[in-house]
Amino acid sequence: MSSYQARLQALREQLKADRLDGFVVPLTDEHMSEYVGSYAQRLAWLTGFQGSAGSAVVLPEEAAIFTDGRYTLQVRDQVDGTHWSYQSVPETSIAAWLKEHAPEGGRIGYDPWLHTSDWVEKARTALKEKGAELVAVRRNPIDAVWSDKPEPSKARLVVHPDEYAGKSSAAKRQEMADWLKEQKADSAVLSALDSIAWTFNVRGQDVDHTPVALSFALVHDNGTADLFVASEKLGDDVRQHLGNGVRVHERSEFESFLGTLSGKTVAADPERAVAAIFEALGKAGAKVVRKRDPSILPKAMKNEAEIAGHRAAQARDGAALVRFLHWLSVEAPKGGVDELGAAAKLQEFRQQCGDLRDTSFDTISGAGPNGAIVHYRVTQDTNRPLEMNSIYLVDSGGQYPDGTTDITRTVVIGEPTAEMRDRFTRVLKGHIALGTARFPQGTRGTQLDAFARQYLWQAGLDYAHGTGHGVGSYLAVHEGPQRISPAGSSQSGGDEPLRAGMICSNEPGYYKTGEYGIRIENLILVSEVDVPGAEKQVLGFETLTFAPIDRTLIDAAMLRDDERQWVDEYHAKVVDVVGPQLEGEALQWLKEQCAPL
């Protein structure tokens, strides 16, 4: 019996002991985070799935794992299909699957600290039709059987200086206080970890790749706040930085503190605050206003200091990437380079470029067919060599105190086929179309998504992921509320109007299962554009990421004059931004790569 089969069996026995006929296992934590600390990796522990989005349901006789189009291949590689059925989101949902599969009259457990109240409502309604009920558990049954479960991190918080933040915590809290008065509310719950880090100008090390600390907070209509974080994580410097306006409590006291808010009007975000928070406020007799977390929009709309920091981080990161691509051009054709070795070398170059705190996610280092797995994560078992006449895709990023980066480059080792060049050029044309788009204020990401897909669509091709996500300022590499994605996709947020100061990724792609993957990703800044005679404020994008695009894969005959001009101007800017940081062979290589088409 495999260890995962044994874990599934142990969970079923625990469910029996808890008088439950099933249990729902999401991949998140008490803060609805995308990336979670090792203590909260329950889905990976139970199933072996290593992706960053998914969930599972375990019933006495069957079990199902739910993932979206990014993980179609990965989930089949990592999760044993003899014990788990693969379910595709958004074609189905946990609620819809439970409605069909839950035993009549069954009790299906869920952890109210790991789900939103909207999810609870949907699942409860679906089960009702089966005569089954949804049951909140006080203790997560996985924690009961996970004997070597890691402890939450004890890492200390650090102050995020105002020179990078661009605004003091007191000023941010005062703006929230003004918003609370407008809403006629006394307090707002902050439970998303990046919201708390941004609001209090602190950073942490509790989650891989995202510099946040496990905490909760309440901000009040007078600009003061209550912060709930383990006291061992606070040094004198952070306490002094927080000042008298912030009362500090143990993180474990958060739930009981909510119980003291009787008669208060409290704003809580239905998308980011878990069901348990709403339940605790309801029990306390507080009036709950379902409103979006007041830090979300100002956090997404970067100020001048954050934009300047981002540009500086991107310039250093670009130099690291160019050194890596130059190294790859020399070493890969000799043989002996594999996915793990390439990812390690890229990490080395990033560390040399100054003040790298972490990668912003696990580097996607995909050779040949592994590049077709959208969110591929290389392991010792899957590690492939980079072979001649094949495509290599590398999607990576760094966390620096002045900015968060995310870039994908696709390169050919040796000679590409005509099909590879055709597909790459279609992806490039879409990348340029989105990057050069002009649009009136109020335009949403859903309206722009097709700009990037149009040339693939013309050939009957597409890709199963969004085209762009928001990016934080030395924070989460996937930051809401904006996205560039198809309407109705499982990755929500495409309905948020794009506003000046928002940073998005621009990453169309093409994936041929079993053969290769192509993605070209730069980060872009939403900026105001001066258009003479315009009747509305016009927005566009400024490209922030600078590294060469593989010219061997470009079929220049497929490009219009304006597209060719874009490539030449972009490459000239790459030399301007990155060139001064390089010397010798790497600089010479860069100039050759960036010569006009």
XYZ file of C-alpha atoms in Angstrom, residues 51-533:
483
model
C -0.179 22.419 -7.758
C -1.163 25.756 -6.234
C -4.940 25.454 -6.765
C -7.246 22.502 -6.193
C -9.479 20.708 -3.707
C -10.740 17.225 -2.917
C -13.694 15.353 -1.454
C -13.377 12.064 0.411
C -16.436 9.812 0.854
C -16.467 6.294 2.395
C -16.193 4.524 -0.981
C -14.929 7.144 -3.426
C -12.766 10.244 -3.582
C -12.414 13.038 -6.127
C -9.821 15.743 -6.791
C -10.848 19.021 -8.463
C -8.437 21.131 -10.561
C -8.726 23.655 -13.391
C -7.249 23.566 -16.912
C -3.766 24.588 -15.727
C -3.340 21.259 -13.918
C -5.030 18.746 -16.255
C -1.756 16.911 -16.960
C -0.056 17.515 -13.614
C -2.863 16.075 -11.480
C -2.800 12.830 -13.475
C 0.967 12.557 -13.004
C 0.868 13.175 -9.247
C -2.415 11.692 -7.981
C -3.222 7.969 -8.199
C -6.244 7.505 -10.468
C -7.107 4.141 -8.907
C -8.144 5.900 -5.680
C -9.121 9.360 -6.972
C -11.372 10.476 -9.811
C -10.192 13.605 -11.672
C -12.742 16.420 -11.837
C -12.331 19.499 -14.011
C -13.339 22.986 -12.815
C -15.355 25.014 -13.900
C -17.136 22.181 -15.787
C -18.092 20.810 -12.388
C -17.808 22.026 -8.793
C -17.596 20.403 -5.373
C -21.217 21.350 -4.680
C -22.431 19.822 -7.964
C -20.354 16.661 -7.431
C -21.583 16.231 -3.843
C -25.176 16.639 -4.975
C -24.636 13.606 -7.204
C -22.318 11.457 -5.051
C -22.999 12.205 -1.365
C -24.890 9.410 0.421
C -28.546 10.183 1.134
C -28.891 11.469 4.666
C -25.070 11.714 4.930
C -23.085 14.143 7.088
C -20.376 15.879 5.028
C -17.750 17.672 7.096
C -15.955 20.929 6.296
C -13.517 23.138 8.214
C -15.158 26.601 8.579
C -11.673 28.187 8.809
C -10.888 27.012 5.253
C -13.981 28.029 3.251
C -15.902 31.203 2.455
C -19.473 31.617 3.673
C -20.645 31.731 0.009
C -19.094 28.304 -0.593
C -20.769 26.966 2.561
C -24.154 28.259 1.366
C -23.799 26.635 -2.087
C -22.620 23.293 -0.687
C -25.346 23.280 1.980
C -28.056 23.956 -0.626
C -26.740 21.220 -2.953
C -26.642 18.649 -0.138
C -30.117 19.573 1.107
C -31.569 18.229 -2.127
C -30.000 14.867 -1.222
C -31.344 15.016 2.323
C -27.670 15.262 3.365
C -26.186 17.930 5.624
C -23.012 19.991 5.710
C -21.341 19.830 9.123
C -18.769 22.306 10.463
C -15.948 20.523 12.326
C -14.203 21.966 15.381
C -11.036 20.016 14.605
C -9.890 19.237 11.065
C -9.846 15.408 10.743
C -6.721 15.547 8.546
C -4.840 17.221 11.404
C -5.906 14.304 13.626
C -4.222 11.732 11.343
C -1.280 13.826 10.056
C 1.199 12.731 12.721
C 4.260 14.701 11.564
C 2.389 17.870 10.618
C 4.798 20.855 10.594
C 4.310 23.666 13.129
C 3.386 27.128 11.800
C 6.500 29.244 11.146
C 8.050 31.172 14.048
C 9.921 33.609 11.773
C 9.984 37.223 12.922
C 8.259 40.091 11.179
C 10.374 42.796 9.550
C 9.572 46.465 8.941
C 8.891 47.377 5.299
C 10.420 50.881 5.031
C 8.287 53.836 3.939
C 10.787 54.549 1.131
C 9.546 51.342 -0.556
C 5.942 51.487 0.704
C 5.476 55.107 -0.382
C 2.989 55.740 2.436
C 3.052 55.234 6.206
C 0.895 52.629 7.914
C -0.821 55.396 9.911
C -1.801 57.167 6.669
C -3.141 53.936 5.176
C -5.179 53.214 8.317
C -6.558 56.760 8.323
C -7.807 56.297 4.754
C -9.489 53.064 5.876
C -11.023 54.917 8.824
C -12.492 57.497 6.419
C -13.894 54.658 4.291
C -15.425 53.015 7.401
C -17.187 56.280 8.291
C -18.643 56.410 4.762
C -19.879 52.827 5.208
C -21.272 53.725 8.672
C -19.167 50.868 10.080
C -17.051 50.735 13.232
C -14.382 48.272 12.104
C -13.115 46.214 9.181
C -11.714 42.671 9.391
C -8.449 42.101 7.532
C -7.732 38.399 7.150
C -5.802 38.183 3.833
C -2.114 37.998 4.740
C -0.947 40.374 2.019
C -3.606 42.924 3.074
C -2.212 42.896 6.607
C 1.419 43.122 5.426
C 0.510 46.064 3.150
C -1.624 47.906 5.726
C 0.929 47.732 8.542
C 4.049 48.041 6.302
C 5.493 44.787 7.629
C 6.697 41.642 5.892
C 7.246 38.074 7.102
C 8.564 34.649 6.151
C 5.673 32.348 7.046
C 4.692 31.303 3.523
C 7.092 30.143 0.801
C 7.499 32.747 -1.959
C 5.201 35.363 -0.368
C 6.738 37.649 2.314
C 3.818 37.614 4.766
C 3.241 36.689 8.421
C 0.395 34.591 9.857
C -1.901 37.200 11.426
C -5.374 38.734 11.562
C -6.334 42.386 12.088
C -9.207 44.750 12.753
C -8.924 48.378 11.619
C -11.272 50.866 13.323
C -13.004 54.098 12.325
C -10.560 56.180 14.385
C -7.483 54.859 12.527
C -6.371 52.533 15.333
C -6.114 48.787 14.879
C -5.899 45.448 16.672
C -3.277 43.077 15.260
C -3.348 39.363 16.123
C 0.052 37.704 15.695
C 2.179 35.331 17.812
C 4.116 37.577 20.231
C 7.338 35.583 19.707
C 7.342 36.917 16.115
C 7.605 40.589 17.177
C 10.918 42.286 17.936
C 11.208 45.723 19.542
C 11.819 47.303 16.127
C 8.452 46.079 14.803
C 6.587 47.048 18.009
C 8.093 50.525 17.792
C 7.207 50.748 14.087
C 3.580 49.723 14.777
C 3.305 52.476 17.411
C 0.582 53.276 19.961
C -2.205 53.156 17.390
C -1.870 49.371 17.022
C -2.788 47.063 19.931
C -1.075 43.673 19.609
C -2.701 40.374 20.699
C -1.823 36.687 20.268
C -3.096 35.266 16.969
C -4.934 32.565 18.939
C -7.107 35.265 20.586
C -8.658 36.477 17.337
C -11.804 34.342 17.434
C -12.607 35.212 21.060
C -11.983 38.933 20.324
C -14.613 38.806 17.557
C -16.990 37.592 20.270
C -16.627 40.971 22.072
C -17.985 43.045 19.159
C -21.642 42.915 20.214
C -23.618 45.830 18.772
C -20.746 46.923 16.491
C -21.050 47.249 12.717
C -18.175 45.268 11.189
C -17.161 45.122 7.515
C -15.900 41.705 6.366
C -14.930 40.567 2.878
C -17.007 37.558 1.724
C -14.284 36.580 -0.760
C -11.326 36.754 1.640
C -12.703 36.193 5.155
C -13.553 32.585 6.002
C -16.973 31.344 7.107
C -15.776 30.986 10.730
C -15.218 34.766 10.946
C -18.774 35.526 9.790
C -20.126 32.907 12.211
C -18.171 34.361 15.171
C -19.382 37.897 14.382
C -22.958 36.684 13.975
C -22.856 34.829 17.295
C -21.436 37.903 19.027
C -24.394 39.976 17.880
C -22.345 42.245 15.611
C -23.976 43.701 12.497
C -21.932 42.348 9.579
C -21.550 44.392 6.379
C -20.322 42.285 3.470
C -17.824 44.629 1.800
C -14.534 44.157 -0.001
C -11.438 44.460 2.187
C -10.592 48.223 2.044
C -6.892 47.589 1.329
C -7.509 45.646 -1.895
C -7.810 48.506 -4.383
C -5.163 50.864 -2.934
C -2.760 47.888 -2.689
C -3.341 47.071 -6.359
C -2.909 50.670 -7.549
C 0.810 51.187 -6.977
C 2.039 54.605 -5.849
C 5.110 56.375 -7.286
C 7.531 54.844 -4.763
C 6.215 51.319 -5.435
C 6.434 51.826 -9.224
C 9.996 53.184 -8.954
C 10.966 50.228 -6.752
C 9.397 47.827 -9.205
C 11.337 49.317 -12.126
C 14.593 48.983 -10.169
C 13.861 45.368 -9.207
C 12.908 44.509 -12.814
C 16.140 45.995 -14.161
C 18.284 43.860 -11.808
C 16.125 40.799 -12.419
C 16.450 41.312 -16.184
C 20.235 41.273 -15.877
C 20.076 37.977 -13.958
C 17.831 36.506 -16.639
C 20.096 37.651 -19.475
C 23.153 36.114 -17.778
C 21.154 32.891 -17.454
C 19.955 32.898 -21.092
C 23.508 33.568 -22.270
C 24.816 30.700 -20.115
C 22.047 28.461 -21.508
C 22.952 29.353 -25.116
C 26.532 28.188 -24.460
C 25.920 25.132 -22.234
C 22.639 23.572 -23.416
C 23.859 22.620 -26.938
C 26.784 20.704 -25.338
C 24.313 18.441 -23.498
C 24.431 17.835 -19.766
C 21.954 20.583 -18.772
C 18.696 19.369 -17.226
C 15.641 21.136 -15.800
C 16.820 21.068 -12.185
C 20.309 22.258 -13.115
C 18.912 25.114 -15.226
C 16.561 26.258 -12.424
C 19.438 26.169 -9.910
C 21.680 28.197 -12.255
C 18.963 30.836 -12.737
C 18.587 31.057 -8.950
C 22.359 31.551 -8.669
C 22.297 34.458 -11.142
C 19.383 36.051 -9.266
C 21.251 35.782 -5.966
C 24.235 37.545 -7.528
C 22.123 40.493 -8.707
C 21.500 41.790 -5.179
C 19.078 41.479 -2.284
C 17.037 38.502 -3.476
C 14.813 37.461 -0.531
C 13.091 34.480 -2.183
C 11.752 33.301 -5.514
C 8.222 34.598 -6.107
C 7.016 31.032 -6.878
C 8.563 27.636 -7.667
C 10.454 28.073 -10.942
C 8.721 26.340 -13.850
C 11.632 24.772 -15.743
C 10.083 22.673 -18.519
C 12.049 20.901 -21.278
C 10.234 19.482 -24.308
C 6.948 17.808 -23.278
C 7.220 19.066 -19.674
C 6.888 22.621 -21.011
C 3.361 21.703 -22.125
C 2.335 21.239 -18.461
C 1.181 24.784 -17.690
C 2.124 24.861 -13.981
C 4.823 22.199 -14.169
C 7.053 21.755 -11.137
C 10.266 19.834 -11.730
C 11.185 17.046 -9.296
C 13.939 14.406 -9.264
C 11.404 12.005 -10.802
C 10.311 14.257 -13.676
C 13.663 15.983 -14.362
C 14.442 15.947 -18.125
C 17.573 16.923 -20.032
C 17.396 19.903 -22.431
C 17.788 18.205 -25.797
C 18.839 19.515 -29.198
C 16.103 20.821 -31.509
C 13.631 21.090 -28.646
C 11.921 23.922 -26.806
C 12.649 24.910 -23.201
C 10.195 27.047 -21.201
C 11.257 28.842 -18.009
C 8.759 30.825 -15.918
C 10.295 32.355 -12.813
C 10.420 35.385 -10.546
C 12.154 36.976 -7.606
C 11.088 38.670 -4.386
C 13.147 41.808 -3.745
C 12.421 44.426 -1.046
C 11.622 46.946 -3.793
C 9.538 44.701 -6.058
C 8.188 41.316 -7.130
C 9.064 39.934 -10.575
C 7.535 37.283 -12.845
C 8.837 36.509 -16.329
C 8.539 33.645 -18.816
C 10.884 33.049 -21.715
C 10.708 30.216 -24.232
C 13.902 29.304 -26.074
C 14.828 26.720 -28.658
C 17.909 24.577 -28.178
C 19.193 24.009 -31.731
C 16.775 24.471 -34.622
C 12.975 24.887 -34.357
C 10.460 23.261 -36.689
C 8.260 25.439 -38.917
C 5.314 24.599 -36.639
C 7.200 25.751 -33.526
C 8.002 29.088 -35.196
C 4.410 29.513 -36.360
C 3.001 28.878 -32.880
C 5.621 31.052 -31.155
C 4.984 33.935 -33.561
C 1.207 33.722 -33.012
C 1.801 33.893 -29.251
C 4.166 36.855 -29.791
C 1.607 38.685 -31.962
C -0.983 38.245 -29.199
C 1.521 39.444 -26.588
C 2.191 42.580 -28.666
C -1.545 43.184 -29.311
C -2.292 43.186 -25.588
C 0.826 45.167 -24.655
C -0.012 47.946 -27.149
C -3.773 48.059 -26.453
C -5.451 51.422 -25.788
C -8.740 51.403 -23.913
C -11.079 53.801 -22.089
C -11.181 54.022 -18.317
C -13.635 51.442 -16.940
C -12.438 48.662 -19.286
C -12.209 45.232 -17.679
C -9.673 42.450 -18.128
C -12.356 40.204 -19.650
C -12.718 42.718 -22.506
C -8.997 42.643 -23.320
C -8.314 38.902 -23.022
C -9.197 38.114 -26.652
C -6.570 40.621 -27.891
C -3.929 38.075 -26.846
C -5.723 34.996 -28.244
C -6.849 36.261 -31.666
C -3.897 34.955 -33.747
C -4.086 31.524 -32.107
C -7.858 31.462 -32.655
C -7.320 32.149 -36.366
C -5.481 28.810 -36.547
C -8.014 26.957 -34.357
C -5.718 27.071 -31.301
C -6.055 28.383 -27.719
C -4.639 28.056 -24.183
C -6.391 26.962 -20.965
C -5.308 29.726 -18.587
C -5.887 33.432 -18.039
C -3.711 35.921 -19.923
C -2.797 38.125 -16.986
C -2.832 38.366 -13.191
C -2.083 41.250 -10.841
C 1.303 41.412 -9.104
C 2.121 42.811 -5.656
C 4.816 45.168 -4.417
C 7.227 42.830 -2.591
C 4.075 40.821 -1.888
C 2.006 38.137 -3.627
C 2.985 37.324 -7.215
C -0.731 36.669 -7.866
C -2.564 39.711 -6.521
C -6.165 40.748 -7.090
C -8.539 42.202 -7.793
C -7.695 42.660 -11.490
C -7.110 39.883 -14.007
C -7.012 39.551 -17.769
C -8.965 36.357 -18.393
C -11.968 35.090 -20.358
C -15.419 35.989 -19.046
C -16.807 33.245 -16.813
C -13.429 31.545 -16.322
C -12.706 29.775 -13.035
C -10.070 32.418 -12.270
C -12.283 35.284 -11.115
C -11.349 38.957 -11.177
C -11.590 39.643 -14.901
C -14.590 41.903 -14.186
C -12.505 44.404 -12.203
C -11.950 47.644 -14.162
C -8.260 48.236 -14.864
C -6.950 51.388 -13.206
C -3.742 53.378 -13.544
C -1.023 52.003 -11.258
C -2.131 48.375 -11.479
C 0.524 45.865 -12.534
C -0.543 42.839 -14.595
C 1.225 40.021 -16.358
C 0.893 39.646 -20.133
C 1.383 35.913 -20.774
C -0.339 34.257 -23.711
C 0.876 30.745 -24.530
C 0.425 27.603 -26.583
C 0.855 24.012 -25.349
C 1.161 20.894 -27.496
C 0.632 17.959 -25.130
C 3.528 15.529 -25.154
C 5.740 17.825 -27.260
C 6.387 21.404 -26.100
C 5.022 24.534 -24.445
C 5.363 28.199 -25.411
C 4.707 31.215 -23.202
C 5.957 34.819 -23.436
C 5.413 36.768 -20.223
C 6.252 40.355 -19.314
C 4.792 42.472 -16.528
C 2.922 45.578 -17.661
C 1.841 48.719 -15.804
C -1.575 50.271 -16.462
C -0.838 53.915 -17.325
C -2.747 56.976 -18.506
C -2.175 57.731 -22.189
C -2.498 61.176 -23.717
C -4.659 60.802 -26.843
C -5.403 64.144 -28.568
C -9.154 64.684 -28.973
